Amino acid sequence: MQHENPPSLFTMLKSAGRFFIMAHYTKSYSSPTQLVALLQARGLHVENIARAENYLQRIGYYRFSAYLYPLLQVPKVNHIFKPDASFSQALNMYRFDRHLRLLMFNEIEKIEVAVRSAIVNITSRETGNPFWMTDHTCFYDANTFQRTMQYINAELFKSREDFIEHFRTSYSDPYPPAWMLAEILPLGVLTRIYGNIKSNQIRKKIAQEFSLGVPVFNSWMTIVTVARNNCCHHTRVWNRIFALKVRTMQRMTQPWINISVNQQRVYFTLCIIKYFLNIISPHNDMKAKIDTLLAAYPDIDVAAMGFPHGWETEPLWNNK
């Protein structure tokens, strides 16, 4: 029996009883010179062609195109730029976004260190077990625990940290204690470990260190982890829409925001970061850093970031 070859130009997918025809990707590589010419043809004002080509060479067009997108006319699918759109405007947004990521990453580092310490110290104290992180009896979901162990084994295998090497050569235990493991595990893995701890009382005590309930602490740490990863991988954040669903508390015991905001915009993530900092470092200067950054880039649309009118007067940002 002869079988027909699959279509060479289209792939057919079936979903919910319907067929979708998806075209193959046919775009070819374009040089920075070709790309600058294309942008000009689409109406973008390029002040210095050689300079623009150099930036596209160093940054990459695909990454930079995210900052060109807000400059397109509606409908954006036509790829025609607004009359006053310029390469410098997009470059300004790119630079702002870079500085915003650096600001966020610097503040998230403080949260990460504090949360690692709280999870390790409280659970170690409450269980009386230095090796609780690799003890299946301390967790309620076996599948999640097994996935966690895969991460732990992978990180141990590749780790060349002095304290891990010292443990390997000095002790017969198969795994180091929790406070050592916590130093080599990604924040996202540690957050999943927290969510799988069998004792709800232990999870409560950890969350209470930050004046939060367990569901909200878990939710907010997921947001912090995503933001950290975006910063680490140099992903655009300033006008990004974050798809994660965020939990909140009806009654907050620490200063929080009163104005209703879009939880999918970066402003809400900044609020979460600021909330944690107010507990970890009550006299932090995060607001001053944001003020300085916004002043350095007055043309940036803060509304696209989710900043509401009057945000500066919120209790959260006035906690000194």
Coordinates of C-alpha atoms in Angstrom, one line a residue:
M1 CA 0.0 0.0 0.0
Q2 CA 1.4 3.4 -1.0
H3 CA 1.4 6.2 1.6
E4 CA 1.3 9.8 0.6
N5 CA 4.1 12.0 1.9
P6 CA 3.1 14.7 4.4
P7 CA 2.5 18.1 2.8
S8 CA 5.8 20.0 2.3
L9 CA 4.4 23.5 2.6
F10 CA 1.8 23.1 5.4
T11 CA 1.3 21.2 8.6
M12 CA -2.3 20.3 9.5
L13 CA -3.3 20.3 13.2
K14 CA -6.5 19.0 14.7
S15 CA -8.0 20.7 17.7
A16 CA -11.4 20.4 19.2
G17 CA -12.7 18.7 16.0
R18 CA -11.4 21.5 13.7
F19 CA -8.5 21.5 11.4
F20 CA -6.0 24.3 11.3
I21 CA -3.5 24.7 8.5
M22 CA -0.2 26.2 9.7
A23 CA 2.3 27.7 7.2
H24 CA 6.0 26.8 7.4
Y25 CA 8.3 29.6 8.4
T26 CA 9.9 31.0 5.2
K27 CA 11.6 34.2 6.4
S28 CA 15.3 34.3 5.7
Y29 CA 18.1 36.1 7.5
S30 CA 18.5 39.9 6.9
S31 CA 21.6 41.8 7.6
P32 CA 21.6 45.0 9.8
T33 CA 21.9 47.1 6.7
Q34 CA 18.9 45.4 5.1
L35 CA 16.9 45.7 8.3
V36 CA 17.6 49.4 8.7
A37 CA 16.5 50.0 5.1
L38 CA 13.3 48.0 5.8
L39 CA 12.6 50.2 8.9
Q40 CA 13.1 53.3 6.9
A41 CA 10.8 52.0 4.1
R42 CA 8.1 51.5 6.8
G43 CA 8.3 55.1 7.9
L44 CA 10.8 55.0 10.8
H45 CA 13.1 58.0 11.1
V46 CA 16.7 56.8 11.5
E47 CA 18.9 59.7 12.6
N48 CA 22.3 57.9 12.0
I49 CA 22.2 54.9 9.7
A50 CA 25.7 53.5 10.6
R51 CA 24.9 53.9 14.3
A52 CA 21.5 52.1 13.9
E53 CA 23.2 49.2 12.0
N54 CA 25.7 48.9 14.8
Y55 CA 23.0 48.7 17.4
L56 CA 21.1 46.0 15.5
Q57 CA 24.4 44.1 15.1
R58 CA 25.1 44.2 18.8
I59 CA 21.5 43.9 20.2
G60 CA 19.9 41.7 17.6
Y61 CA 16.8 42.8 15.6
Y62 CA 14.5 40.3 17.1
R63 CA 15.2 41.6 20.7
F64 CA 15.1 45.2 19.6
S65 CA 11.8 44.8 17.6
A66 CA 9.9 44.7 20.9
Y67 CA 10.8 48.3 21.5
L68 CA 9.8 49.3 17.9
Y69 CA 6.3 47.8 18.3
P70 CA 4.8 50.6 20.4
L71 CA 5.8 53.0 17.6
L72 CA 3.7 51.3 15.0
Q73 CA 0.4 52.7 13.8
V74 CA -2.8 50.9 14.4
P75 CA -3.5 48.3 13.0
K76 CA 0.0 47.2 13.8
V77 CA -0.1 44.2 11.5
N78 CA 0.5 46.7 8.6
H79 CA 4.0 47.4 10.1
I80 CA 3.8 51.1 9.3
F81 CA 5.3 53.5 11.9
K82 CA 3.7 56.6 13.3
P83 CA 4.7 59.8 11.6
D84 CA 7.0 61.0 14.4
A85 CA 8.5 57.5 15.2
S86 CA 12.3 57.4 15.4
F87 CA 15.0 54.8 16.0
S88 CA 16.2 57.0 18.9
Q89 CA 12.8 56.6 20.6
A90 CA 13.0 52.8 20.5
L91 CA 16.6 52.9 21.7
N92 CA 15.5 55.1 24.6
M93 CA 12.9 52.5 25.6
Y94 CA 15.5 49.7 25.3
R95 CA 17.9 51.6 27.6
F96 CA 15.2 52.3 30.1
D97 CA 14.1 48.7 30.2
R98 CA 17.7 47.6 30.8
H99 CA 18.1 50.0 33.7
L100 CA 14.7 48.9 35.1
R101 CA 15.7 45.2 35.0
L102 CA 19.0 46.1 36.8
L103 CA 17.0 47.9 39.5
M104 CA 14.5 45.1 39.9
F105 CA 17.2 42.4 40.0
N106 CA 19.2 44.2 42.7
E107 CA 16.1 44.4 44.9
I108 CA 15.0 40.9 44.2
E109 CA 18.4 39.6 45.4
K110 CA 17.6 40.8 48.9
I111 CA 14.2 39.1 48.8
E112 CA 15.7 35.8 47.6
V113 CA 18.4 35.7 50.3
A114 CA 15.8 36.4 53.0
V115 CA 13.3 33.9 51.7
R116 CA 15.9 31.1 51.4
S117 CA 16.9 31.8 54.9
A118 CA 13.4 31.7 56.3
I119 CA 12.4 28.5 54.5
V120 CA 15.6 26.7 55.6
N121 CA 15.8 27.9 59.1
I122 CA 12.2 27.6 60.1
T123 CA 11.7 24.1 58.5
S124 CA 15.0 22.8 59.9
R125 CA 14.1 24.1 63.4
E126 CA 10.5 22.8 63.3
T127 CA 11.4 19.3 61.9
G128 CA 14.6 18.9 63.9
N129 CA 15.9 17.3 60.7
P130 CA 18.9 18.8 58.9
F131 CA 18.2 16.6 55.9
W132 CA 14.5 17.4 55.6
M133 CA 14.8 18.7 52.0
T134 CA 15.7 15.2 50.8
D135 CA 13.4 13.3 53.2
H136 CA 10.1 12.2 51.4
T137 CA 8.2 12.1 54.7
C138 CA 8.4 15.9 55.0
F139 CA 6.4 16.4 51.8
Y140 CA 2.8 15.5 50.8
D141 CA 3.0 15.1 47.0
A142 CA 5.3 12.2 46.0
N143 CA 5.5 13.2 42.3
T144 CA 6.5 16.8 43.1
F145 CA 9.1 15.5 45.6
Q146 CA 10.5 13.2 42.9
R147 CA 10.8 16.1 40.4
T148 CA 12.5 18.1 43.2
M149 CA 15.0 15.3 43.8
Q150 CA 15.8 15.3 40.1
Y151 CA 16.7 19.0 40.3
I152 CA 18.7 18.5 43.5
N153 CA 20.6 15.6 41.9
A154 CA 21.3 17.7 38.8
E155 CA 22.5 20.7 40.8
L156 CA 24.7 18.5 43.0
F157 CA 26.3 16.8 40.1
K158 CA 27.4 20.0 38.4
S159 CA 28.2 22.0 41.5
R160 CA 31.8 22.9 42.2
E161 CA 31.1 25.0 45.3
D162 CA 33.8 24.6 47.9
F163 CA 31.3 23.7 50.6
I164 CA 29.7 21.0 48.5
E165 CA 33.1 19.5 47.6
H166 CA 34.1 19.6 51.3
F167 CA 30.9 17.7 52.3
R168 CA 31.5 15.1 49.6
T169 CA 35.0 14.4 50.9
S170 CA 34.2 14.6 54.6
Y171 CA 30.8 12.9 55.2
S172 CA 29.2 9.6 54.2
D173 CA 25.6 11.1 54.0
P174 CA 24.1 10.8 50.5
Y175 CA 23.0 14.5 50.6
P176 CA 24.1 17.7 52.3
P177 CA 21.9 19.4 54.9
A178 CA 19.1 21.7 53.7
W179 CA 21.1 24.9 54.4
M180 CA 23.8 23.8 51.9
L181 CA 21.3 22.6 49.3
A182 CA 19.4 25.9 49.5
E183 CA 22.5 27.7 48.3
I184 CA 22.8 25.9 45.0
L185 CA 19.1 25.5 44.1
P186 CA 17.3 28.0 41.8
L187 CA 14.7 30.2 43.5
G188 CA 11.9 28.6 41.6
V189 CA 12.8 25.1 42.8
L190 CA 13.0 26.4 46.4
T191 CA 9.5 27.9 46.0
R192 CA 8.1 24.6 44.8
I193 CA 9.8 22.9 47.8
Y194 CA 8.0 25.3 50.1
G195 CA 4.7 24.6 48.4
N196 CA 5.1 20.9 48.9
I197 CA 6.0 20.9 52.6
K198 CA 3.6 18.5 54.3
S199 CA 3.1 20.5 57.5
N200 CA 0.8 23.4 57.0
Q201 CA 2.0 24.9 60.3
I202 CA 5.5 25.1 59.0
R203 CA 4.3 26.8 55.8
K204 CA 2.3 29.2 57.9
K205 CA 5.2 30.1 60.0
I206 CA 7.4 30.8 57.0
A207 CA 4.7 33.0 55.4
Q208 CA 4.1 34.8 58.6
E209 CA 7.7 35.9 58.6
F210 CA 6.5 38.2 55.8
S211 CA 3.1 38.9 57.3
L212 CA 1.3 36.9 54.5
G213 CA -0.9 33.9 54.4
V214 CA 0.4 30.7 52.7
P215 CA -1.5 31.0 49.4
V216 CA -0.5 34.7 48.9
F217 CA 3.2 34.1 49.9
N218 CA 3.4 31.2 47.4
S219 CA 1.7 33.3 44.7
W220 CA 3.9 36.3 45.3
M221 CA 7.1 34.3 45.4
T222 CA 6.1 32.9 42.0
I223 CA 5.8 36.4 40.7
V224 CA 9.2 37.4 42.2
T225 CA 10.8 34.3 40.6
V226 CA 9.3 35.1 37.2
A227 CA 10.5 38.7 37.5
R228 CA 14.0 37.4 38.5
N229 CA 14.2 35.1 35.6
N230 CA 13.1 37.9 33.2
C231 CA 15.8 40.1 34.5
C232 CA 18.5 37.3 34.3
H233 CA 17.6 36.5 30.7
H234 CA 17.4 40.2 29.7
T235 CA 13.7 39.9 28.8
R236 CA 11.7 43.0 28.2
V237 CA 9.7 44.0 31.3
W238 CA 8.7 47.6 31.1
N239 CA 5.4 47.2 29.1
R240 CA 5.1 43.4 29.3
I241 CA 1.8 41.8 30.2
F242 CA 2.3 39.0 32.8
A243 CA -0.1 36.2 32.4
L244 CA 0.2 34.8 35.9
K245 CA -2.8 35.0 38.2
V246 CA -2.0 36.7 41.5
R247 CA -3.5 36.0 44.8
T248 CA -4.1 38.9 47.2
M249 CA -5.3 39.3 50.9
Q250 CA -8.4 41.2 52.0
R251 CA -6.7 42.4 55.2
M252 CA -3.1 43.4 55.0
T253 CA -1.2 44.0 58.3
Q254 CA 1.6 45.8 56.5
P255 CA 1.3 48.9 54.3
W256 CA 0.0 48.0 50.9
I257 CA -1.7 49.7 47.9
N258 CA -5.3 51.1 48.0
I259 CA -5.6 52.2 44.3
S260 CA -6.9 49.4 42.0
V261 CA -4.2 48.5 39.5
N262 CA -3.6 46.1 36.6
Q263 CA -2.0 43.1 38.2
Q264 CA -0.5 41.9 34.9
R265 CA 1.7 45.0 34.5
V266 CA 5.2 45.5 35.9
Y267 CA 4.0 48.1 38.4
F268 CA 2.2 45.4 40.4
T269 CA 5.4 43.3 40.4
L270 CA 7.3 46.4 41.7
C271 CA 4.7 46.7 44.5
I272 CA 5.3 43.1 45.5
I273 CA 9.0 43.7 45.5
K274 CA 8.6 46.8 47.6
Y275 CA 6.3 45.0 50.0
F276 CA 8.9 42.4 50.8
L277 CA 11.7 45.0 51.0
N278 CA 9.7 47.0 53.6
I279 CA 9.8 44.0 55.9
I280 CA 13.3 42.8 55.1
S281 CA 14.9 46.3 55.0
P282 CA 12.4 48.8 56.4
H283 CA 14.5 51.9 55.4
N284 CA 15.1 50.8 51.8
D285 CA 15.5 53.3 49.1
M286 CA 13.6 51.5 46.3
K287 CA 11.2 54.4 45.7
A288 CA 14.1 56.9 45.4
K289 CA 15.7 54.6 42.8
I290 CA 12.5 54.4 40.8
D291 CA 12.1 58.2 41.0
T292 CA 15.6 58.7 39.7
L293 CA 15.1 56.2 36.9
L294 CA 11.8 57.8 35.8
A295 CA 13.4 61.3 35.9
A296 CA 16.2 60.1 33.7
Y297 CA 13.7 58.9 31.1
P298 CA 10.8 61.5 31.1
D299 CA 9.5 60.3 27.8
I300 CA 8.7 56.8 29.0
D301 CA 5.0 56.0 29.2
V302 CA 4.5 54.9 32.8
A303 CA 0.9 54.1 32.1
A304 CA 2.1 51.3 29.9
M305 CA 3.9 49.9 33.0
G306 CA 0.6 50.0 35.0
F307 CA 1.5 53.0 37.2
P308 CA -1.7 54.6 38.3
H309 CA -2.1 58.3 38.9
G310 CA -1.1 59.2 42.4
W311 CA 0.9 56.0 43.0
E312 CA 3.5 58.0 45.0
T313 CA 1.1 58.7 47.8
E314 CA 0.2 55.0 48.4
P315 CA 1.0 53.7 52.0
L316 CA 3.3 51.1 50.4
W317 CA 5.6 53.6 48.9
N318 CA 5.6 56.0 51.9
N319 CA 6.8 53.3 54.4
K320 CA 10.0 54.9 55.7

